[in-house]
Coordinates of N, CA, C and O and ligand atoms in Angstrom, one line a residue:
M1 N 2.5 19.6 -24.1 CA 2.6 18.6 -23.1 C 3.9 18.7 -22.3 O 5.0 18.9 -22.9
R2 N 3.8 18.6 -21.0 CA 5.0 18.7 -20.2 C 5.1 17.4 -19.3 O 4.2 17.1 -18.5
Y3 N 6.3 16.8 -19.6 CA 6.5 15.5 -18.9 C 7.6 15.8 -17.8 O 8.6 16.5 -18.0
V4 N 7.4 15.2 -16.6 CA 8.4 15.2 -15.6 C 8.9 13.7 -15.4 O 8.1 12.9 -15.1
V5 N 10.2 13.5 -15.6 CA 10.7 12.2 -15.4 C 11.5 12.2 -14.0 O 12.3 13.1 -13.8
I6 N 11.2 11.3 -13.2 CA 11.8 11.2 -11.8 C 12.8 10.1 -11.8 O 12.4 8.9 -11.9
G7 N 14.1 10.4 -11.6 CA 15.1 9.4 -11.6 C 15.9 9.4 -12.9 O 15.4 9.4 -14.0
A8 N 17.3 9.5 -12.7 CA 18.1 9.6 -13.9 C 19.1 8.5 -13.9 O 20.3 8.7 -13.8
S9 N 18.6 7.3 -14.1 CA 19.5 6.1 -14.3 C 19.0 5.4 -15.5 O 18.4 6.1 -16.4
A10 N 19.2 4.1 -15.6 CA 18.8 3.4 -16.8 C 17.4 3.7 -17.3 O 17.2 4.0 -18.5
A11 N 16.4 3.5 -16.4 CA 15.0 3.7 -16.8 C 14.7 5.2 -17.2 O 14.1 5.4 -18.2
G12 N 15.1 6.1 -16.3 CA 14.8 7.5 -16.5 C 15.4 8.1 -17.8 O 14.8 8.8 -18.6
L13 N 16.7 7.7 -18.0 CA 17.4 8.3 -19.2 C 16.8 7.7 -20.4 O 16.6 8.4 -21.4
N14 N 16.5 6.4 -20.4 CA 15.9 5.8 -21.6 C 14.5 6.3 -21.8 O 14.0 6.5 -23.0
G15 N 13.8 6.6 -20.7 CA 12.5 7.2 -20.8 C 12.6 8.6 -21.5 O 11.7 8.8 -22.4
V16 N 13.5 9.4 -21.2 CA 13.7 10.7 -21.8 C 14.0 10.5 -23.3 O 13.4 11.2 -24.1
R17 N 14.9 9.6 -23.6 CA 15.2 9.3 -25.0 C 13.9 8.9 -25.8 O 13.7 9.4 -26.9
Q18 N 13.1 8.1 -25.3 CA 11.9 7.6 -26.0 C 10.9 8.7 -26.1 O 10.3 8.9 -27.1
L19 N 10.7 9.5 -25.0 CA 9.8 10.6 -25.0 C 10.1 11.6 -26.1 O 9.3 12.0 -26.9
R20 N 11.4 11.9 -26.2 CA 11.9 12.8 -27.2 C 11.6 12.3 -28.6 O 11.2 13.0 -29.5
A21 N 11.9 11.0 -28.8 CA 11.7 10.4 -30.1 C 10.2 10.4 -30.5 O 9.9 10.7 -31.7
L22 N 9.3 10.2 -29.5 CA 7.9 10.1 -29.8 C 7.3 11.5 -29.8 O 6.2 11.7 -30.5
Q23 N 7.8 12.5 -29.1 CA 7.2 13.8 -28.9 C 8.2 14.9 -29.1 O 8.7 15.5 -28.1
P24 N 8.5 15.2 -30.3 CA 9.6 16.2 -30.6 C 9.3 17.6 -30.0 O 10.2 18.3 -29.7
D25 N 8.0 17.9 -29.7 CA 7.7 19.2 -29.2 C 7.4 19.3 -27.7 O 7.1 20.4 -27.2
A26 N 7.5 18.2 -27.1 CA 7.1 18.2 -25.6 C 8.2 18.9 -24.8 O 9.3 18.9 -25.2
E27 N 7.7 19.4 -23.7 CA 8.7 19.9 -22.7 C 9.0 18.7 -21.8 O 8.1 18.0 -21.3
I28 N 10.3 18.5 -21.5 CA 10.7 17.4 -20.6 C 11.6 17.9 -19.5 O 12.6 18.6 -19.8
V29 N 11.2 17.6 -18.3 CA 12.0 18.0 -17.1 C 12.5 16.7 -16.4 O 11.6 15.8 -16.2
L30 N 13.7 16.6 -16.2 CA 14.3 15.4 -15.5 C 14.7 15.8 -14.1 O 15.5 16.7 -13.9
V31 N 14.2 15.0 -13.1 CA 14.6 15.3 -11.7 C 15.4 14.2 -11.2 O 14.9 13.0 -11.2
S32 N 16.6 14.5 -10.7 CA 17.4 13.3 -10.1 C 18.0 13.7 -8.8 O 18.6 14.8 -8.7
K33 N 17.9 12.8 -7.9 CA 18.4 13.0 -6.6 C 20.0 13.0 -6.7 O 20.6 13.8 -6.0
D34 N 20.5 12.2 -7.5 CA 22.0 12.1 -7.8 C 22.4 13.3 -8.7 O 21.7 13.6 -9.7
K35 N 23.6 13.8 -8.4 CA 24.1 14.8 -9.3 C 24.8 14.1 -10.5 O 24.8 14.6 -11.6
D36 N 25.4 13.0 -10.2 CA 26.2 12.3 -11.2 C 25.5 11.0 -11.6 O 24.8 10.4 -10.8
I37 N 25.7 10.7 -12.8 CA 25.2 9.4 -13.4 C 26.2 8.3 -13.2 O 27.4 8.6 -13.6
Y38 N 25.8 7.2 -12.8 CA 26.8 6.1 -12.7 C 26.1 4.8 -12.9 O 24.9 4.6 -12.6
S39 N 26.9 3.8 -13.4 CA 26.4 2.5 -13.6 C 26.6 1.6 -12.4 O 27.7 1.5 -11.9
R40 N 25.5 1.1 -11.9 CA 25.6 0.2 -10.7 C 26.3 -1.1 -11.1 O 26.9 -1.8 -10.3
C41 N 26.2 -1.4 -12.4 CA 26.8 -2.7 -12.9 C 28.3 -2.8 -12.7 O 28.9 -3.9 -12.7
I42 N 29.0 -1.6 -12.6 CA 30.4 -1.7 -12.5 C 30.9 -1.0 -11.2 O 32.1 -0.5 -11.2
L43 N 30.0 -0.9 -10.2 CA 30.4 -0.4 -9.0 C 31.6 -1.1 -8.4 O 32.5 -0.5 -7.7
H44 N 31.7 -2.4 -8.6 CA 32.8 -3.2 -8.1 C 34.1 -2.8 -8.7 O 35.2 -2.9 -8.1
H45 N 34.1 -2.2 -9.9 CA 35.3 -1.7 -10.5 C 35.8 -0.4 -9.7 O 37.0 -0.1 -9.6
Y46 N 34.8 0.3 -9.3 CA 35.1 1.6 -8.5 C 35.7 1.2 -7.2 O 36.7 1.8 -6.8
M47 N 35.2 0.1 -6.6 CA 35.7 -0.3 -5.3 C 37.2 -0.6 -5.4 O 38.0 -0.3 -4.5
G48 N 37.6 -1.2 -6.5 CA 39.0 -1.6 -6.6 C 39.9 -0.6 -7.3 O 41.1 -0.9 -7.6
G49 N 39.3 0.6 -7.6 CA 40.2 1.6 -8.3 C 40.4 1.3 -9.7 O 41.3 1.9 -10.4
I50 N 39.7 0.4 -10.3 CA 39.8 0.1 -11.7 C 39.2 1.2 -12.6 O 39.7 1.5 -13.7
R51 N 38.1 1.8 -12.1 CA 37.5 2.9 -12.7 C 37.3 4.0 -11.7 O 37.1 3.8 -10.6
T52 N 37.4 5.2 -12.3 CA 37.1 6.4 -11.4 C 35.6 6.6 -11.5 O 34.9 6.0 -12.3
K53 N 35.1 7.6 -10.6 CA 33.7 7.9 -10.6 C 33.2 8.3 -12.0 O 32.2 7.9 -12.5
K54 N 34.1 9.2 -12.7 CA 33.7 9.6 -14.0 C 33.6 8.5 -15.0 O 32.7 8.5 -15.9
E55 N 34.4 7.5 -14.8 CA 34.4 6.3 -15.7 C 33.2 5.4 -15.5 O 33.1 4.4 -16.1
L56 N 32.4 5.7 -14.5 CA 31.2 4.9 -14.3 C 30.0 5.5 -15.0 O 28.9 4.9 -15.1
M57 N 30.2 6.7 -15.6 CA 29.1 7.4 -16.3 C 28.7 6.7 -17.6 O 29.6 6.2 -18.3
F58 N 27.5 6.6 -17.9 CA 27.0 5.9 -19.1 C 26.1 6.7 -19.9 O 25.2 6.2 -20.6
V59 N 26.2 8.0 -19.8 CA 25.2 8.9 -20.5 C 26.1 9.9 -21.4 O 27.2 10.2 -21.1
E60 N 25.5 10.3 -22.5 CA 26.1 11.2 -23.4 C 26.5 12.5 -22.6 O 25.6 13.0 -21.9
E61 N 27.7 13.1 -22.9 CA 28.1 14.3 -22.2 C 27.1 15.4 -22.5 O 26.8 16.3 -21.7
D62 N 26.5 15.4 -23.8 CA 25.6 16.5 -24.2 C 24.1 16.1 -24.0 O 23.3 16.6 -24.8
F63 N 23.8 15.2 -23.1 CA 22.5 14.6 -22.9 C 21.4 15.7 -22.9 O 20.4 15.6 -23.6
E64 N 21.6 16.8 -22.1 CA 20.6 17.8 -22.0 C 20.3 18.5 -23.3 O 19.1 18.7 -23.6
D65 N 21.3 18.8 -24.0 CA 21.1 19.5 -25.3 C 20.6 18.6 -26.4 O 19.6 18.9 -27.1
R66 N 21.1 17.4 -26.4 CA 20.7 16.4 -27.4 C 19.2 16.1 -27.3 O 18.6 16.0 -28.3
Y67 N 18.8 15.9 -26.1 CA 17.3 15.5 -25.9 C 16.5 16.7 -25.5 O 15.3 16.5 -25.1
R68 N 17.0 17.8 -25.5 CA 16.3 19.1 -25.1 C 15.5 18.9 -23.8 O 14.3 18.9 -23.8
V69 N 16.3 18.6 -22.8 CA 15.6 18.3 -21.5 C 16.2 19.2 -20.4 O 17.4 19.6 -20.4
E70 N 15.3 19.7 -19.6 CA 15.8 20.5 -18.4 C 16.0 19.6 -17.3 O 15.1 18.9 -16.8
W71 N 17.3 19.5 -16.9 CA 17.7 18.5 -15.9 C 17.9 19.2 -14.5 O 18.8 20.0 -14.4
R72 N 17.1 18.8 -13.6 CA 17.3 19.3 -12.2 C 18.1 18.3 -11.4 O 17.6 17.2 -11.0
R73 N 19.4 18.5 -11.3 CA 20.3 17.5 -10.7 C 20.4 17.8 -9.2 O 20.4 18.9 -8.8
G74 N 20.5 16.7 -8.5 CA 20.8 16.9 -7.0 C 19.6 17.3 -6.2 O 19.7 17.8 -5.1
V75 N 18.4 17.2 -6.8 CA 17.1 17.4 -6.0 C 16.2 16.2 -6.1 O 16.1 15.6 -7.1
A76 N 15.7 15.9 -4.9 CA 14.8 14.7 -4.9 C 13.3 15.2 -5.0 O 13.0 16.3 -4.6
C77 N 12.5 14.3 -5.6 CA 11.1 14.5 -5.5 C 10.6 14.1 -4.2 O 10.9 13.0 -3.7
T78 N 9.9 15.0 -3.5 CA 9.4 14.6 -2.1 C 7.9 14.4 -2.1 O 7.4 13.9 -1.0
G79 N 7.2 14.6 -3.2 CA 5.8 14.4 -3.2 C 5.2 14.8 -4.5 O 5.8 15.5 -5.3
L80 N 3.9 14.5 -4.6 CA 3.2 15.0 -5.8 C 1.9 15.7 -5.3 O 1.2 15.2 -4.4
D81 N 1.8 16.9 -5.7 CA 0.6 17.7 -5.4 C -0.4 17.4 -6.5 O -0.3 18.1 -7.6
I82 N -1.3 16.4 -6.4 CA -2.1 16.0 -7.6 C -3.2 17.0 -7.9 O -3.6 17.1 -9.0
R83 N -3.5 17.9 -6.9 CA -4.5 18.9 -7.2 C -4.0 20.0 -8.1 O -4.6 20.3 -9.1
R84 N -2.7 20.4 -7.8 CA -2.1 21.4 -8.6 C -1.3 20.9 -9.7 O -0.6 21.6 -10.4
K85 N -1.2 19.5 -9.8 CA -0.4 18.8 -10.8 C 1.1 19.3 -10.8 O 1.6 19.9 -11.7
Q86 N 1.6 19.2 -9.6 CA 3.0 19.7 -9.4 C 3.8 18.6 -8.6 O 3.3 18.0 -7.7
V87 N 5.1 18.4 -9.1 CA 6.0 17.6 -8.4 C 6.7 18.4 -7.4 O 7.3 19.5 -7.7
C88 N 6.7 18.0 -6.1 CA 7.3 18.8 -5.1 C 8.8 18.4 -4.9 O 9.1 17.2 -5.0
L89 N 9.7 19.3 -4.8 CA 11.1 19.0 -4.7 C 11.7 19.3 -3.4 O 11.2 20.2 -2.6
S90 N 12.9 18.7 -3.1 CA 13.5 18.8 -1.8 C 14.1 20.2 -1.6 O 14.4 20.5 -0.5
D91 N 14.3 21.0 -2.7 CA 14.8 22.3 -2.5 C 13.7 23.3 -2.2 O 13.9 24.5 -2.2
G92 N 12.5 22.8 -2.0 CA 11.4 23.7 -1.7 C 10.6 24.1 -2.9 O 9.5 24.6 -2.8
G93 N 11.2 23.9 -4.1 CA 10.5 24.3 -5.3 C 9.5 23.2 -5.8 O 9.3 22.2 -5.1
G94 N 9.0 23.4 -7.0 CA 8.1 22.5 -7.6 C 8.1 22.6 -9.1 O 8.6 23.6 -9.6
V95 N 7.7 21.5 -9.8 CA 7.7 21.5 -11.2 C 6.3 21.1 -11.7 O 5.8 20.0 -11.2
S96 N 5.6 21.9 -12.5 CA 4.3 21.4 -12.9 C 4.4 20.4 -14.0 O 5.4 20.3 -14.7
Y97 N 3.4 19.5 -14.1 CA 3.4 18.4 -15.0 C 2.1 18.1 -15.6 O 1.0 18.5 -15.1
D98 N 2.1 17.6 -16.8 CA 0.9 16.9 -17.4 C 1.0 15.4 -17.1 O 0.0 14.8 -16.8
K99 N 2.2 14.9 -17.3 CA 2.4 13.4 -17.0 C 3.7 13.2 -16.3 O 4.7 14.0 -16.5
V100 N 3.7 12.2 -15.4 CA 5.0 11.9 -14.7 C 5.4 10.5 -15.0 O 4.6 9.6 -15.1
L101 N 6.7 10.4 -15.3 CA 7.3 9.1 -15.4 C 8.1 8.8 -14.2 O 9.1 9.5 -13.9
L102 N 7.7 7.8 -13.4 CA 8.4 7.5 -12.2 C 9.4 6.4 -12.5 O 9.1 5.3 -12.9
A103 N 10.7 6.8 -12.4 CA 11.8 5.9 -12.7 C 12.8 5.9 -11.6 O 14.0 6.1 -11.8
A104 N 12.3 5.8 -10.3 CA 13.1 6.1 -9.2 C 13.8 4.8 -8.6 O 14.4 4.9 -7.5
G105 N 13.8 3.7 -9.3 CA 14.5 2.5 -8.9 C 14.0 1.8 -7.7 O 12.8 1.9 -7.5
S106 N 14.8 1.2 -7.0 CA 14.4 0.5 -5.8 C 15.4 0.7 -4.7 O 16.2 1.6 -4.7
C107 N 15.3 -0.2 -3.7 CA 16.3 0.0 -2.6 C 16.7 -1.4 -2.1 O 16.1 -2.4 -2.4
T108 N 17.7 -1.4 -1.3 CA 18.2 -2.7 -0.8 C 17.2 -3.4 0.1 O 16.6 -2.8 0.9
F109 N 17.1 -4.7 -0.2 CA 16.2 -5.5 0.7 C 17.0 -6.1 1.8 O 18.0 -6.8 1.5
L110 N 16.6 -5.8 3.0 CA 17.3 -6.5 4.2 C 16.4 -7.7 4.6 O 15.3 -7.5 5.0
P111 N 16.9 -8.9 4.4 CA 16.1 -10.0 4.7 C 15.7 -10.1 6.2 O 16.5 -9.5 7.0
P112 N 14.7 -10.8 6.6 CA 14.2 -10.8 8.0 C 15.1 -11.7 8.8 O 14.7 -12.8 9.3
V113 N 16.4 -11.2 9.0 CA 17.3 -12.0 9.8 C 17.5 -11.3 11.2 O 17.7 -10.1 11.2
E114 N 17.3 -12.0 12.2 CA 17.4 -11.4 13.6 C 18.7 -10.6 13.8 O 19.8 -11.1 13.5
G115 N 18.5 -9.4 14.3 CA 19.7 -8.6 14.6 C 20.3 -7.9 13.4 O 21.1 -7.0 13.7
L116 N 19.9 -8.2 12.2 CA 20.5 -7.6 11.1 C 20.3 -6.0 11.0 O 21.3 -5.3 10.8
R117 N 19.1 -5.6 11.3 CA 18.9 -4.2 11.3 C 19.6 -3.4 12.3 O 20.0 -2.2 12.2
E118 N 19.8 -4.0 13.5 CA 20.4 -3.3 14.6 C 22.0 -3.4 14.6 O 22.7 -2.6 15.2
A119 N 22.5 -4.4 13.8 CA 23.9 -4.6 13.8 C 24.7 -3.4 13.2 O 24.2 -2.7 12.4
K120 N 25.9 -3.3 13.7 CA 26.8 -2.3 13.1 C 27.5 -2.9 12.0 O 27.8 -4.2 12.0
G121 N 28.0 -2.1 11.0 CA 28.8 -2.7 9.9 C 28.1 -3.5 8.9 O 28.6 -4.4 8.3
V122 N 26.8 -3.2 8.8 CA 26.0 -3.9 7.8 C 25.6 -2.9 6.6 O 25.2 -1.8 6.9
Y123 N 25.9 -3.3 5.4 CA 25.7 -2.3 4.3 C 24.9 -3.0 3.2 O 25.1 -4.2 2.9
G124 N 24.1 -2.2 2.5 CA 23.6 -2.6 1.3 C 24.6 -2.3 0.2 O 25.5 -1.6 0.4
F125 N 24.4 -2.9 -1.0 CA 25.3 -2.6 -2.1 C 24.5 -2.2 -3.4 O 24.1 -3.1 -4.2
R126 N 24.1 -1.0 -3.4 CA 23.3 -0.5 -4.5 C 23.7 0.8 -5.1 O 23.8 1.0 -6.3
N127 N 24.1 1.7 -4.2 CA 24.4 3.1 -4.6 C 25.9 3.4 -4.5 O 26.6 2.6 -3.8
I128 N 26.3 4.4 -5.1 CA 27.7 4.8 -5.0 C 28.1 5.1 -3.5 O 29.2 4.8 -3.1
E129 N 27.1 5.7 -2.8 CA 27.4 6.0 -1.4 C 27.6 4.7 -0.6 O 28.4 4.7 0.3
D130 N 26.8 3.6 -1.0 CA 27.0 2.3 -0.3 C 28.5 1.9 -0.6 O 29.2 1.4 0.3
A131 N 28.9 1.9 -1.9 CA 30.2 1.4 -2.3 C 31.3 2.2 -1.5 O 32.2 1.6 -1.0
E132 N 31.1 3.5 -1.4 CA 32.1 4.3 -0.7 C 32.2 4.0 0.8 O 33.2 3.9 1.4
A133 N 31.0 3.8 1.4 CA 30.9 3.4 2.8 C 31.6 2.0 3.0 O 32.3 1.8 4.0
I134 N 31.3 1.1 2.1 CA 31.9 -0.3 2.2 C 33.4 -0.2 2.0 O 34.2 -0.8 2.8
M135 N 33.9 0.6 1.1 CA 35.3 0.7 0.9 C 36.0 1.2 2.1 O 37.1 0.7 2.5
E136 N 35.4 2.2 2.8 CA 36.0 2.8 4.0 C 36.0 1.7 5.1 O 37.0 1.5 5.8
A137 N 34.9 1.1 5.3 CA 34.8 0.1 6.4 C 35.7 -1.1 6.1 O 36.2 -1.7 7.0
A138 N 35.8 -1.5 4.8 CA 36.6 -2.7 4.5 C 38.1 -2.5 4.5 O 38.8 -3.5 4.6
A139 N 38.5 -1.2 4.5 CA 39.9 -1.0 4.3 C 40.7 -1.7 5.4 O 41.7 -2.3 5.2
G140 N 40.2 -1.6 6.7 CA 40.9 -2.2 7.8 C 40.3 -3.6 8.2 O 40.7 -4.1 9.3
A141 N 39.4 -4.1 7.5 CA 38.7 -5.3 7.9 C 39.4 -6.6 7.4 O 39.9 -6.6 6.2
S142 N 39.4 -7.6 8.2 CA 39.9 -8.9 7.7 C 38.9 -10.0 7.6 O 39.1 -11.0 7.0
H143 N 37.7 -9.7 8.2 CA 36.6 -10.7 8.1 C 35.4 -10.0 7.5 O 34.8 -9.1 8.1
I144 N 35.1 -10.4 6.3 CA 33.9 -9.8 5.6 C 33.0 -10.9 5.2 O 33.4 -11.9 4.6
V145 N 31.7 -10.7 5.5 CA 30.7 -11.7 5.0 C 29.9 -11.0 4.0 O 29.3 -9.9 4.2
V146 N 29.7 -11.6 2.8 CA 28.8 -11.1 1.8 C 27.6 -12.0 1.9 O 27.6 -13.2 1.7
M147 N 26.5 -11.3 2.2 CA 25.2 -12.1 2.4 C 24.4 -12.0 1.1 O 24.0 -10.9 0.6
G148 N 24.2 -13.1 0.4 CA 23.5 -13.1 -0.9 C 24.5 -13.4 -2.0 O 25.5 -12.7 -2.2
G149 N 24.3 -14.5 -2.6 CA 25.2 -15.0 -3.7 C 24.6 -14.8 -5.1 O 24.9 -15.6 -6.0
G150 N 23.8 -13.8 -5.3 CA 23.3 -13.5 -6.6 C 24.3 -12.5 -7.3 O 25.4 -12.3 -6.9
L151 N 23.7 -11.8 -8.3 CA 24.6 -10.9 -9.1 C 25.3 -9.9 -8.3 O 26.5 -9.7 -8.3
T152 N 24.5 -9.2 -7.4 CA 25.1 -8.1 -6.6 C 26.1 -8.6 -5.6 O 27.1 -8.0 -5.3
G153 N 25.7 -9.7 -5.0 CA 26.6 -10.3 -4.0 C 28.0 -10.7 -4.6 O 29.0 -10.4 -4.0
L154 N 27.9 -11.3 -5.7 CA 29.1 -11.7 -6.4 C 29.9 -10.5 -6.9 O 31.2 -10.5 -6.8
D155 N 29.2 -9.5 -7.4 CA 29.9 -8.2 -7.8 C 30.6 -7.7 -6.6 O 31.8 -7.2 -6.7
C156 N 30.0 -7.6 -5.4 CA 30.6 -7.1 -4.3 C 31.8 -7.9 -3.8 O 32.8 -7.3 -3.5
A157 N 31.7 -9.2 -3.9 CA 32.8 -10.0 -3.6 C 34.0 -9.7 -4.5 O 35.1 -9.7 -4.1
A158 N 33.6 -9.6 -5.8 CA 34.7 -9.2 -6.8 C 35.3 -7.9 -6.4 O 36.6 -7.7 -6.5
G159 N 34.5 -6.9 -6.0 CA 35.0 -5.6 -5.5 C 36.0 -5.8 -4.4 O 37.1 -5.2 -4.4
F160 N 35.7 -6.7 -3.5 CA 36.7 -6.9 -2.4 C 38.0 -7.5 -2.9 O 39.1 -7.1 -2.4
L161 N 37.8 -8.4 -3.8 CA 39.1 -9.0 -4.4 C 39.9 -7.9 -5.1 O 41.1 -7.8 -5.0
H162 N 39.2 -7.0 -5.9 CA 39.9 -5.9 -6.5 C 40.5 -5.0 -5.5 O 41.6 -4.4 -5.8
M163 N 39.9 -4.9 -4.3 CA 40.5 -4.1 -3.2 C 41.8 -4.7 -2.6 O 42.4 -4.1 -1.7
G164 N 42.0 -5.9 -3.0 CA 43.2 -6.6 -2.5 C 42.9 -7.5 -1.3 O 43.7 -8.0 -0.6
K165 N 41.5 -7.7 -1.1 CA 41.1 -8.6 0.0 C 41.2 -10.0 -0.4 O 40.3 -10.8 -0.4
N166 N 42.3 -10.4 -1.0 CA 42.4 -11.7 -1.6 C 42.9 -12.8 -0.7 O 43.1 -13.9 -1.2
R167 N 43.1 -12.5 0.5 CA 43.5 -13.5 1.5 C 42.3 -14.0 2.2 O 42.4 -14.8 3.1
L168 N 41.1 -13.5 1.8 CA 39.9 -14.0 2.5 C 39.6 -15.4 2.0 O 39.9 -15.8 0.9
W169 N 39.0 -16.1 2.9 CA 38.6 -17.4 2.6 C 37.1 -17.4 2.2 O 36.2 -17.1 3.0
W170 N 36.9 -17.5 0.9 CA 35.5 -17.4 0.4 C 34.8 -18.8 0.7 O 35.2 -19.8 0.1
K171 N 33.8 -18.7 1.5 CA 33.1 -20.0 1.8 C 31.7 -19.9 1.3 O 31.0 -19.0 1.7
W172 N 31.3 -20.7 0.4 CA 30.0 -20.6 -0.2 C 29.1 -21.5 0.6 O 29.3 -22.7 0.7
R173 N 28.1 -20.9 1.2 CA 27.1 -21.6 2.0 C 25.8 -21.4 1.4 O 25.4 -20.2 1.2
S174 N 25.1 -22.4 1.2 CA 23.7 -22.2 0.7 C 22.7 -23.0 1.4 O 23.1 -24.0 2.1
G175 N 21.5 -22.6 1.3 CA 20.4 -23.4 1.9 C 20.3 -23.4 3.4 O 19.7 -24.3 4.0
F176 N 20.9 -22.4 4.1 CA 20.9 -22.4 5.5 C 20.1 -21.3 6.1 O 20.0 -21.1 7.3
W177 N 19.4 -20.5 5.2 CA 18.7 -19.4 5.7 C 17.6 -19.7 6.7 O 16.8 -20.6 6.4
Ligands
FAD1 C1 25.7 -3.9 -7.6 C2 24.8 -4.0 -8.8 C3 25.3 -4.7 -10.0 C4 24.4 -4.8 -11.1 N1 24.9 -5.4 -12.2 C5 24.0 -5.5 -13.3 C6 24.5 -6.1 -14.5 O1 25.7 -6.5 -14.6 N2 23.7 -6.2 -15.5 C7 22.4 -5.7 -15.5 O2 21.6 -5.8 -16.4 N3 21.9 -5.1 -14.3 C8 22.7 -5.0 -13.2 N4 22.2 -4.4 -12.1 C9 20.9 -3.9 -12.1 C10 20.8 -2.5 -12.7 O3 21.8 -1.7 -12.1 C11 19.4 -2.0 -12.4 O4 18.5 -2.9 -13.1 C12 19.2 -0.6 -12.9 O5 20.1 0.3 -12.3 C13 17.8 -0.2 -12.7 O6 17.7 1.1 -13.3 P1 16.6 2.1 -12.8 O7 16.7 3.3 -13.6 O8 15.2 1.4 -12.8 O9 16.8 2.4 -11.2 P2 18.1 2.9 -10.5 O10 19.4 2.6 -11.2 O11 18.0 2.5 -9.1 O12 18.0 4.5 -10.6 C14 17.0 5.2 -9.9 C15 17.4 6.7 -9.9 O13 16.3 7.4 -9.3 C16 16.9 8.4 -8.4 N5 15.9 8.6 -7.4 C17 15.4 7.8 -6.4 N6 14.5 8.4 -5.7 C18 14.4 9.6 -6.2 C19 13.6 10.7 -5.8 N7 12.7 10.7 -4.8 N8 13.7 11.9 -6.5 C20 14.6 12.0 -7.5 N9 15.4 11.0 -7.9 C21 15.3 9.8 -7.2 C22 18.1 7.7 -7.8 O14 19.0 8.6 -7.3 C23 18.6 6.9 -9.1 O15 19.5 7.8 -9.8 C24 23.1 -4.3 -11.0 C25 22.6 -3.6 -9.8 C26 23.5 -3.5 -8.7 C27 23.0 -2.8 -7.5

């Protein structure tokens, strides 16, 4: 049996661990768009220089050997050829499969707010690339609005504080959407 796991974050990595525990003899291929593994939960520490990129990693250094998995890093799955049972990859190659575990996460939701999509200087806060773009844009900014006061919004606000944006006036507004 040959499994292809798409996505190497919390779900994909744990998927590999479970597959290996349940199927000692299976072939497992892990396909991840990202080359590096990082925890989104501590991205705000990265923003403030509290942790380096390496310190965001939450996977065993010997993951590939330990779980006997072939890891294709830095290539995205671009499609499934269901007739040939093949996962198509962004490097032009393909990986044949018996079963696919899709663990590709989600993406930032932009609420239906007029002008939001067209505006400049609007960022989601999900990926390390988002954090890096935000850090660059925020470096010289004095007025920053965090839209969304849930877990990620508060994490992002904490990131700005870690960056030294502590003279900002944090104004909590709710119920005006
Ligand atoms: C800022 C922030 C803070 C958070 N804080 C917490 C917290 O404190 N506690 C908590 O429990 N949760 C927290 N979460 C939520 C947690 O990070 C997610 O629940 C978790 O990352 C989901 O894991 P996942 O593996 O499903 O998806 P993701 O982490 O999104 O990973 C999906 C992976 O799939 C890869 N991928 C996507 N498309 C493709 C493709 N086509 N081909 C190949 N690979 C692909 C991506 O590159 C990525 O590596 C936070 C999230 C954010 C954004």
